[in-house]
PDB file of C-alpha atoms in Angstrom:
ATOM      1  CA  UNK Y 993      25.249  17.398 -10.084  1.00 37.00           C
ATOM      2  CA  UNK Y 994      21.683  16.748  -8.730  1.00 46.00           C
ATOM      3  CA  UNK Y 995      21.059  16.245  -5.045  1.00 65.00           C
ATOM      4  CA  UNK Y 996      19.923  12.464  -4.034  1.00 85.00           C
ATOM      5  CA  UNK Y 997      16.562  12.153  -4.184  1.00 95.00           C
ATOM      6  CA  UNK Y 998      15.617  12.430  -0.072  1.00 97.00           C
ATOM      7  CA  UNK Y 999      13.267   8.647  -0.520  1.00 98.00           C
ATOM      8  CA  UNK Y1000      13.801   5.715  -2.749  1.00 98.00           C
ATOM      9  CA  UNK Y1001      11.685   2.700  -3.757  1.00 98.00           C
ATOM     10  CA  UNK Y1002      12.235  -0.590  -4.866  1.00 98.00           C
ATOM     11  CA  UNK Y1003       9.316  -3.240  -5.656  1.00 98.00           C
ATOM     12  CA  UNK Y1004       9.504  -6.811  -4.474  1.00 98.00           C
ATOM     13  CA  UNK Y1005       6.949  -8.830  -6.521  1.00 98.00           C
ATOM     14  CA  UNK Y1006       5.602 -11.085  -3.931  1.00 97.00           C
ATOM     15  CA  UNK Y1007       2.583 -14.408  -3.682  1.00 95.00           C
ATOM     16  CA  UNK Y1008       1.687 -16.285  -6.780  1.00 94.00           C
ATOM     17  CA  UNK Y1009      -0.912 -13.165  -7.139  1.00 93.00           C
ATOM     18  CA  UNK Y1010       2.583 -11.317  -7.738  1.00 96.00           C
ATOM     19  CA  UNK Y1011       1.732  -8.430  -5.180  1.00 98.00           C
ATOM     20  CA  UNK Y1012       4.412  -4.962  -5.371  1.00 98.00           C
ATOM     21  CA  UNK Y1013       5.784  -5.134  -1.699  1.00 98.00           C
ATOM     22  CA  UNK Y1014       6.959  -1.959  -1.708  1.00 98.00           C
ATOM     23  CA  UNK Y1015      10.902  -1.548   0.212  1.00 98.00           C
ATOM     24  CA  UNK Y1016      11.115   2.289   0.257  1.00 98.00           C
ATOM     25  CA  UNK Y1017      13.608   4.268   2.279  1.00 98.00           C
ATOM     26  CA  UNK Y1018      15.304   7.517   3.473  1.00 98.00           C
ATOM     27  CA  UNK Y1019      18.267   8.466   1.486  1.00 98.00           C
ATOM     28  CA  UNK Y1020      20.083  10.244   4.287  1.00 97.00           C
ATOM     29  CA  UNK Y1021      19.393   7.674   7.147  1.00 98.00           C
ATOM     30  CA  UNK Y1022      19.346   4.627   5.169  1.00 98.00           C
ATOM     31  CA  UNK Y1023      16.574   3.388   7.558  1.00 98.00           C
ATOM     32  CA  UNK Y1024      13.204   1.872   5.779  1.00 98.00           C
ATOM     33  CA  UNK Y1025      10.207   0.584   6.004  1.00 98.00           C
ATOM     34  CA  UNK Y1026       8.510  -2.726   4.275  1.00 98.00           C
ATOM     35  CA  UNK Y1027       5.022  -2.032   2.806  1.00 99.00           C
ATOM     36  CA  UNK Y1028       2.825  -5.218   2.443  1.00 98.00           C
ATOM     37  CA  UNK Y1029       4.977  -8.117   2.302  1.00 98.00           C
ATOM     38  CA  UNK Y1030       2.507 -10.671   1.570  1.00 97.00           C
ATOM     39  CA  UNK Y1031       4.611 -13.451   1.089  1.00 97.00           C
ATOM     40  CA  UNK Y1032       8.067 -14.888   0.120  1.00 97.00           C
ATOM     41  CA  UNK Y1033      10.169 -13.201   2.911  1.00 98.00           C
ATOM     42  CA  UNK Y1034      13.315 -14.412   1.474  1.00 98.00           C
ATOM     43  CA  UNK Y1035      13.034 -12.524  -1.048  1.00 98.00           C
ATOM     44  CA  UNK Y1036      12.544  -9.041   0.879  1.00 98.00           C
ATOM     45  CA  UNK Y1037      15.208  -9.879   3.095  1.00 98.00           C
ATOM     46  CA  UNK Y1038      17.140 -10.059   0.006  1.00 98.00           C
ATOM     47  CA  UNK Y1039      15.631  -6.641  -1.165  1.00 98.00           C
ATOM     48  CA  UNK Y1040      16.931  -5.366   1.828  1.00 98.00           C
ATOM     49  CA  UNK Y1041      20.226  -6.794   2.225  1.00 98.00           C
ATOM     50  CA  UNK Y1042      21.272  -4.942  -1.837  1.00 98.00           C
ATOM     51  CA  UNK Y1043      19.749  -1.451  -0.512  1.00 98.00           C
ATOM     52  CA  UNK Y1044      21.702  -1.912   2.183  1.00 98.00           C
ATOM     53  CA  UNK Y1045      19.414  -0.391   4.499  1.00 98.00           C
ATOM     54  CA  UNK Y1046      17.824  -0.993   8.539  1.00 98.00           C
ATOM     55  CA  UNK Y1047      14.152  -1.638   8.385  1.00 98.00           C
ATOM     56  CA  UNK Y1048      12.466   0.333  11.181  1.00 98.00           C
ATOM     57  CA  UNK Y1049       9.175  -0.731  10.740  1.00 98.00           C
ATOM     58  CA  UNK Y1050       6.719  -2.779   8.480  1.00 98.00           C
ATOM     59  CA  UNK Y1051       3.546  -0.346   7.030  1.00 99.00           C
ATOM     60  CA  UNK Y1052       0.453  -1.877   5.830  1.00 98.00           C
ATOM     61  CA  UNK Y1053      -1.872  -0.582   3.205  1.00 98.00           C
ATOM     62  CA  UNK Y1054      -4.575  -3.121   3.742  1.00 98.00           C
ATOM     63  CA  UNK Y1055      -5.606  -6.745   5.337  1.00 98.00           C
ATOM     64  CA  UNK Y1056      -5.573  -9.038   2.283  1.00 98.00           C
ATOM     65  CA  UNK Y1057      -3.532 -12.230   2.090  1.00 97.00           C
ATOM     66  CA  UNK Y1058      -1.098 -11.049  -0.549  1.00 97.00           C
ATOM     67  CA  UNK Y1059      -0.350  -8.157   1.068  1.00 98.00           C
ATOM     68  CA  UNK Y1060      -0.313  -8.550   5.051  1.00 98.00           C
ATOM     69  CA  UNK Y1061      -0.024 -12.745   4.801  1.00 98.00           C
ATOM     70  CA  UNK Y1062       3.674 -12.705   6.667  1.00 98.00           C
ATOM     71  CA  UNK Y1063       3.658  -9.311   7.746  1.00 98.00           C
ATOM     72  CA  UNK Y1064       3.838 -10.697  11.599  1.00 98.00           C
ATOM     73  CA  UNK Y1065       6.685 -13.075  11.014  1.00 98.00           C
ATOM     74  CA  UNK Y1066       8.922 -10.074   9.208  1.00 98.00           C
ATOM     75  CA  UNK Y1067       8.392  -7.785  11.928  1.00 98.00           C
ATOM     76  CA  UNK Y1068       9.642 -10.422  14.170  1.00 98.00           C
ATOM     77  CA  UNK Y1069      12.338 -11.173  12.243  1.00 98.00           C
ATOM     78  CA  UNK Y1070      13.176  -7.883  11.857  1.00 98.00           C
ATOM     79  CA  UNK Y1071      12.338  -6.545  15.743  1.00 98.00           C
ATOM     80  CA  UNK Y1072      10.686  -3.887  14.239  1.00 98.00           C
ATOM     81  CA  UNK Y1073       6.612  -2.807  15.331  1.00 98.00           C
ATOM     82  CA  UNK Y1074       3.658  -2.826  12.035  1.00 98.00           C
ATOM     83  CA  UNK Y1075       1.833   0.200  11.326  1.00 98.00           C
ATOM     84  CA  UNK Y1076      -1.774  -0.134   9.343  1.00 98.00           C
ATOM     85  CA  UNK Y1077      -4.002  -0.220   8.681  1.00 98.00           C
ATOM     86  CA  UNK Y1078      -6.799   1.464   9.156  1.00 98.00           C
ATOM     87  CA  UNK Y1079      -8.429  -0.588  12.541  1.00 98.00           C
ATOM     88  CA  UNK Y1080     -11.896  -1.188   9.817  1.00 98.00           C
ATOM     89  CA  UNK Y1081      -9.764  -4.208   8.350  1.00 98.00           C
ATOM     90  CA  UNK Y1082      -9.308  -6.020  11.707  1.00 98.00           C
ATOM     91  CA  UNK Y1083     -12.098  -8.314   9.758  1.00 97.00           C
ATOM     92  CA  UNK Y1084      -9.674  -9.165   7.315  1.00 98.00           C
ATOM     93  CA  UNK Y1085      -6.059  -9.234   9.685  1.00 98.00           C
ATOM     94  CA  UNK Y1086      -7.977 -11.773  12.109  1.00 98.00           C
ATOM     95  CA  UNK Y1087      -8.870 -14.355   8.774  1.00 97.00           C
ATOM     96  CA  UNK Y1088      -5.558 -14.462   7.746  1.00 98.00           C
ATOM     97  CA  UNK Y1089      -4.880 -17.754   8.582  1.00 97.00           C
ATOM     98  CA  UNK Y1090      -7.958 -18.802   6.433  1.00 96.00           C
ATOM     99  CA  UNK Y1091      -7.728 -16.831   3.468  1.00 95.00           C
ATOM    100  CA  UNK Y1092      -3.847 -18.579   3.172  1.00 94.00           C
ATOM    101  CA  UNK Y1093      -5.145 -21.836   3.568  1.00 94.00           C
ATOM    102  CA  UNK Y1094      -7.178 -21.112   0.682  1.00 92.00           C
ATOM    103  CA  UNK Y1095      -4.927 -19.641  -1.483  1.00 90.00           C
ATOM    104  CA  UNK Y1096      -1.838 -21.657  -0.760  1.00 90.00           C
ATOM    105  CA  UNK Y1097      -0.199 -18.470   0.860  1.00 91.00           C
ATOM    106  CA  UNK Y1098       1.015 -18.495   4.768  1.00 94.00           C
ATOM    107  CA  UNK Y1099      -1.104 -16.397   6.444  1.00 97.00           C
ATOM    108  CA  UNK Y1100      -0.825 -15.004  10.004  1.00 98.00           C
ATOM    109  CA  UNK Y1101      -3.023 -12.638  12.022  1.00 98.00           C
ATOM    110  CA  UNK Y1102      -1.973 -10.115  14.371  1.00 98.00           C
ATOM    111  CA  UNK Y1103      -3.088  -6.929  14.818  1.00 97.00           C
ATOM    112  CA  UNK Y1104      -0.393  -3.877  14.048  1.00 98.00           C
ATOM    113  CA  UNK Y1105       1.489  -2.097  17.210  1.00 98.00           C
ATOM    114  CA  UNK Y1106      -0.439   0.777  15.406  1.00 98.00           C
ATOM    115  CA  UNK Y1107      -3.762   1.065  13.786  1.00 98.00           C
ATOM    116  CA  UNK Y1108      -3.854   4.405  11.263  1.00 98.00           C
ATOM    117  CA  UNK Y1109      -6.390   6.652  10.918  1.00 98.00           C
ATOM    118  CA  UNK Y1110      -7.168   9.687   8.180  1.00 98.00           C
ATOM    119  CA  UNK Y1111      -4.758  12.641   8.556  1.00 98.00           C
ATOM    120  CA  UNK Y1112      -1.972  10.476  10.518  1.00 98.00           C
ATOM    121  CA  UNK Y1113       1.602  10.597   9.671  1.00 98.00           C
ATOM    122  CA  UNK Y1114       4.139   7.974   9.666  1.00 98.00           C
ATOM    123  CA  UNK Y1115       7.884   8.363   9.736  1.00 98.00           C
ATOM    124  CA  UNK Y1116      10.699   6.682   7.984  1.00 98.00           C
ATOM    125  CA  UNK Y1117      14.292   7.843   8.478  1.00 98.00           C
ATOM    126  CA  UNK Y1118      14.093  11.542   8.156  1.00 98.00           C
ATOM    127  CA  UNK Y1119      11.070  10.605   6.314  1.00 98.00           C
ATOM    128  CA  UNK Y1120       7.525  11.960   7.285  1.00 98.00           C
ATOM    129  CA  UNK Y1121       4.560  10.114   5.030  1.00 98.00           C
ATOM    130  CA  UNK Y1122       0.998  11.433   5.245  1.00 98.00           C
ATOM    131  CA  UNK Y1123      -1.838   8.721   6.074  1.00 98.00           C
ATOM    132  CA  UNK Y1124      -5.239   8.818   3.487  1.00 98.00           C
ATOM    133  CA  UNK Y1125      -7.901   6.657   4.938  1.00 98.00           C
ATOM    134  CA  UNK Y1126      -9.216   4.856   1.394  1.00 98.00           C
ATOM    135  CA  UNK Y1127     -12.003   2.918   2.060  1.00 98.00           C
ATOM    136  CA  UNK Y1128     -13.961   0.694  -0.878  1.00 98.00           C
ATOM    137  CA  UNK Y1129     -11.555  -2.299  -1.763  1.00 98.00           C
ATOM    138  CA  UNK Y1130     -11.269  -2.825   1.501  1.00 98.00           C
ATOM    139  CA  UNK Y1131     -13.101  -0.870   4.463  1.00 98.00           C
ATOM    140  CA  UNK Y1132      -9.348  -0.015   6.412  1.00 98.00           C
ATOM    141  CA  UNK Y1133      -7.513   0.938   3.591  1.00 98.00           C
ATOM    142  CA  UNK Y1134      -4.977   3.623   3.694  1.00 98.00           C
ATOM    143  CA  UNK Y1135      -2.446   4.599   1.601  1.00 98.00           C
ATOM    144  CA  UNK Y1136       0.784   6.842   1.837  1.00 98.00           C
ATOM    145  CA  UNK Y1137       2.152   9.732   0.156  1.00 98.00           C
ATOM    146  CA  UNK Y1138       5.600  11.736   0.573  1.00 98.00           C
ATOM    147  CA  UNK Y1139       4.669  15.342  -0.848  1.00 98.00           C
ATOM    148  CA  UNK Y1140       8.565  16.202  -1.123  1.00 97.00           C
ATOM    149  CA  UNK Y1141       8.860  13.494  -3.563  1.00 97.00           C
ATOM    150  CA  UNK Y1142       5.650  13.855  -5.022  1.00 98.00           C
ATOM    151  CA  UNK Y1143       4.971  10.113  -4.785  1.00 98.00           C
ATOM    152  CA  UNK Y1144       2.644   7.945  -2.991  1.00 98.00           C
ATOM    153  CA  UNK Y1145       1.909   4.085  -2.296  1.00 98.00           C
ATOM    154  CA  UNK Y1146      -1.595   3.444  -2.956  1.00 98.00           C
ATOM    155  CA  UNK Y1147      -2.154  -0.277  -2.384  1.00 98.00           C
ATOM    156  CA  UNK Y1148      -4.970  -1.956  -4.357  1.00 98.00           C
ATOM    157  CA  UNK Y1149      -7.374   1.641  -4.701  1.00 98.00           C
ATOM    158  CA  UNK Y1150      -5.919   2.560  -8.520  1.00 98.00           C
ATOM    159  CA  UNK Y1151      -3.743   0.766 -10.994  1.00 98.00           C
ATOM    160  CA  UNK Y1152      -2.350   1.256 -13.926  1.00 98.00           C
ATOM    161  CA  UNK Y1153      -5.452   1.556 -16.039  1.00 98.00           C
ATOM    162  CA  UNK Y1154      -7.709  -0.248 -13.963  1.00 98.00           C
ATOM    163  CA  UNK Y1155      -8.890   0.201 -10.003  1.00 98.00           C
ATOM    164  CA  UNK Y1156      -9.057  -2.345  -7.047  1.00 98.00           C
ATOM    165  CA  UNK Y1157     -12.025  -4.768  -7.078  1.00 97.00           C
ATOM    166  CA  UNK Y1158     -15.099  -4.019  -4.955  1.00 97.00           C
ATOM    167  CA  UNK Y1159     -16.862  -7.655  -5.136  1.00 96.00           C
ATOM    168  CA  UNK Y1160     -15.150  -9.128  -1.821  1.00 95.00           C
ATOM    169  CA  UNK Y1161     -16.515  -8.336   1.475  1.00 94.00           C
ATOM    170  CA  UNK Y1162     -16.663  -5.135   2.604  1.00 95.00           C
ATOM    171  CA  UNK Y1163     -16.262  -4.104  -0.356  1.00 97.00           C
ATOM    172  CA  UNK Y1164     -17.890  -0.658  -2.033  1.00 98.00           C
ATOM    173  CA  UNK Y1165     -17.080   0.270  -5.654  1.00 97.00           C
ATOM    174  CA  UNK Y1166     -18.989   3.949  -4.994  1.00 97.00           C
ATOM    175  CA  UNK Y1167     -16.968   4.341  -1.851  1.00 98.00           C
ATOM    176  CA  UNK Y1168     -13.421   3.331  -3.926  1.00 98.00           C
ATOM    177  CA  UNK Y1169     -14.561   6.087  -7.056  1.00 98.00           C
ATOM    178  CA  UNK Y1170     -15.109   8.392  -4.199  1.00 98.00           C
ATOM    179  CA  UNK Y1171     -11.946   7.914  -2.438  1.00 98.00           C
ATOM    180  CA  UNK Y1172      -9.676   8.274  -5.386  1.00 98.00           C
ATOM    181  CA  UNK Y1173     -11.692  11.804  -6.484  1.00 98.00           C
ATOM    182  CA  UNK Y1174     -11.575  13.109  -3.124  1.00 98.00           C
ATOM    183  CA  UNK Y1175      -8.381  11.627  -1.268  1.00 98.00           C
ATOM    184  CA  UNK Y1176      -5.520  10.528  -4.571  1.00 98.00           C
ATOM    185  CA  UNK Y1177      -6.346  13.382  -7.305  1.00 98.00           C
ATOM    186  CA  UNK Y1178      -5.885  16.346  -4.669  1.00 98.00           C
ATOM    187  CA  UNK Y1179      -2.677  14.899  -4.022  1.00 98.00           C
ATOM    188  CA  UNK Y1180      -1.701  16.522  -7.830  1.00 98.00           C
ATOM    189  CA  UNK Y1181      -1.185  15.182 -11.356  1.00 98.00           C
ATOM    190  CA  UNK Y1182       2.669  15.192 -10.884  1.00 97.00           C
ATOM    191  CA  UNK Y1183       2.142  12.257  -8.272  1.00 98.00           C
ATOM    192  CA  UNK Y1184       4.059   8.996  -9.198  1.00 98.00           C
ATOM    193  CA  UNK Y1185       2.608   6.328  -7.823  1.00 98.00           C
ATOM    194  CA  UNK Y1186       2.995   2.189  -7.112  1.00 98.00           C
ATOM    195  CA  UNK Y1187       0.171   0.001  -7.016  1.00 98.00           C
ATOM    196  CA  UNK Y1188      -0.511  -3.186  -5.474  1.00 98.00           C
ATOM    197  CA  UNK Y1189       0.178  -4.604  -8.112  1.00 98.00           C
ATOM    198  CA  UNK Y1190       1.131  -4.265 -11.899  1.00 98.00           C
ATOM    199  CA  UNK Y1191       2.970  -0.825 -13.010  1.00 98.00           C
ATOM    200  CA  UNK Y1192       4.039   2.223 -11.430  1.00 98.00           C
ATOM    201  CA  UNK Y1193       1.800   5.325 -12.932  1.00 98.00           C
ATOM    202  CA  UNK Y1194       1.075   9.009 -12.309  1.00 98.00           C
ATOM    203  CA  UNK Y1195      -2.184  10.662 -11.509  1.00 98.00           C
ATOM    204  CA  UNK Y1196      -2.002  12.514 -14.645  1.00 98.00           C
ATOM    205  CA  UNK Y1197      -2.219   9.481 -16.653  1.00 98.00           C
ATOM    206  CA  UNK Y1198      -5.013   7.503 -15.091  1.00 98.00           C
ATOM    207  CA  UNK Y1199      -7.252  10.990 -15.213  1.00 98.00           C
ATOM    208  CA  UNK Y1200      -6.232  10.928 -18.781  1.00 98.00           C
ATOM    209  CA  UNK Y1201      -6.316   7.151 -19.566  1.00 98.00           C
ATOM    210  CA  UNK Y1202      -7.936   5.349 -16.826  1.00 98.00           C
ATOM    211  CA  UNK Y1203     -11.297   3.833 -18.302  1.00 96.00           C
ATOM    212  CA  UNK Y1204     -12.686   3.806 -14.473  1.00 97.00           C
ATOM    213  CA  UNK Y1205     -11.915   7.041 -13.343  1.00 97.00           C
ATOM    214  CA  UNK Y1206     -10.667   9.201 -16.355  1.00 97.00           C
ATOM    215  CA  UNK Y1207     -12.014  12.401 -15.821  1.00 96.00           C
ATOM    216  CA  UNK Y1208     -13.765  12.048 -19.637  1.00 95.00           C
ATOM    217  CA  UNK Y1209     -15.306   8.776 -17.409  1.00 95.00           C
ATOM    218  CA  UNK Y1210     -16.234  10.286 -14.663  1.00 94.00           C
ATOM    219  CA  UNK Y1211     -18.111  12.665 -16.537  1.00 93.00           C
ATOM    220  CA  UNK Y1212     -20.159  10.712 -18.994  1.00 80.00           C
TER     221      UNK Y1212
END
């Protein structure tokens, strides 16, 4: 018989953009944390209610609509504080309100209980998550990796065969190709990772595959 894996993860598509709020939590507590619910908070609460776990806190990867829209009204649903991001998307927390307008999505702003910085940690359960500071789809964005589990939550920086777009403000594309080289693929190969949206992948097969930042790409 195999032990229980120590964290779990379930995706909650969320917004018409269909964004992966992420529900992950701590096998022996039970306690979890919400990361980026954009939107359609029915449908986490639902999330929640079939794991069966007690939210503890709401993380955020980054300021955009679909992914930090109702973040506020969950965490006062909930009673529980937001952590993230990084304070260089307090640009993009304070326009919430805007940006829903104009993409039919409620949007909020706040700013977290706790901004994140490079080299923080943040704890779920038993839980302890390392902080990466991200910065070129958005200027604040972090991300979140559990080295036990060998699996991290990298917002809208990589996807499955693609990487997070660069053209909105604040946006760098060199500063996103240098983040994932120097902050996701030290992290190792064997890292399973979901994205902001579309399919869970590994490191291994975006350097292999990934026409953006293959390492055959990244070399030509």
């Amino acid at each position: 018989m195999t032990a229980t894996a120590p964290l779990r993860a379930a995706i909650v598509p969320v917004t018409p953009i269909e964004q992966n709020c992420t529900l992950i939590w701590c096998t022996a507590t039970m306690k979890a944390a919400v990361i980026d619910p954009g939107g359609d908070l029915p449908k986490i609460h639902a999330a929640i209610a079939q794991a069966g776990v007690t939210v503890e806190k709401v993380l955020l990867t980054h300021g955009h609509i679909d992914h930090a829209g109702e973040a506020k009204p969950l965490a006062e649903a909930l009673g529980v504080p937001i952590e993230g991001p990084h304070e260089d998307d307090r640009f993009w927390l304070a326009r919430l309100a805007d940006d829903g307008r104009n993409w039919g999505i409620t949007g909020v702003p706040f700013e977290p209980d706790r901004w994140l910085a490079d080299g923080d940690t943040v704890t779920v359960g038993d839980l302890t998550l390392d902080v990466y500071h991200t910065p070129g789809h958005t200027a604040g964005h972090v991300i979140f990796h559990h080295v036990p589990s060998k699996f991290a939550q990298v917002g809208d920086v990589l996807f499955q065969g693609s990487v997070g777009r660069t053209d909105l403000p604040q946006g760098n594309h060199k500063q996103l190709i240098e983040s994932i080289v120097t902050k996701l693929w030290p992290l190792g190969d064997d890292t399973a990772f979901i994205p902001g949206h579309g399919r869970p992948s590994t490191f291994a097969h975006e350097r292999a595959h990934n026409m953006f930042v293959s390492d055959r790409a990244l070399s030509a």
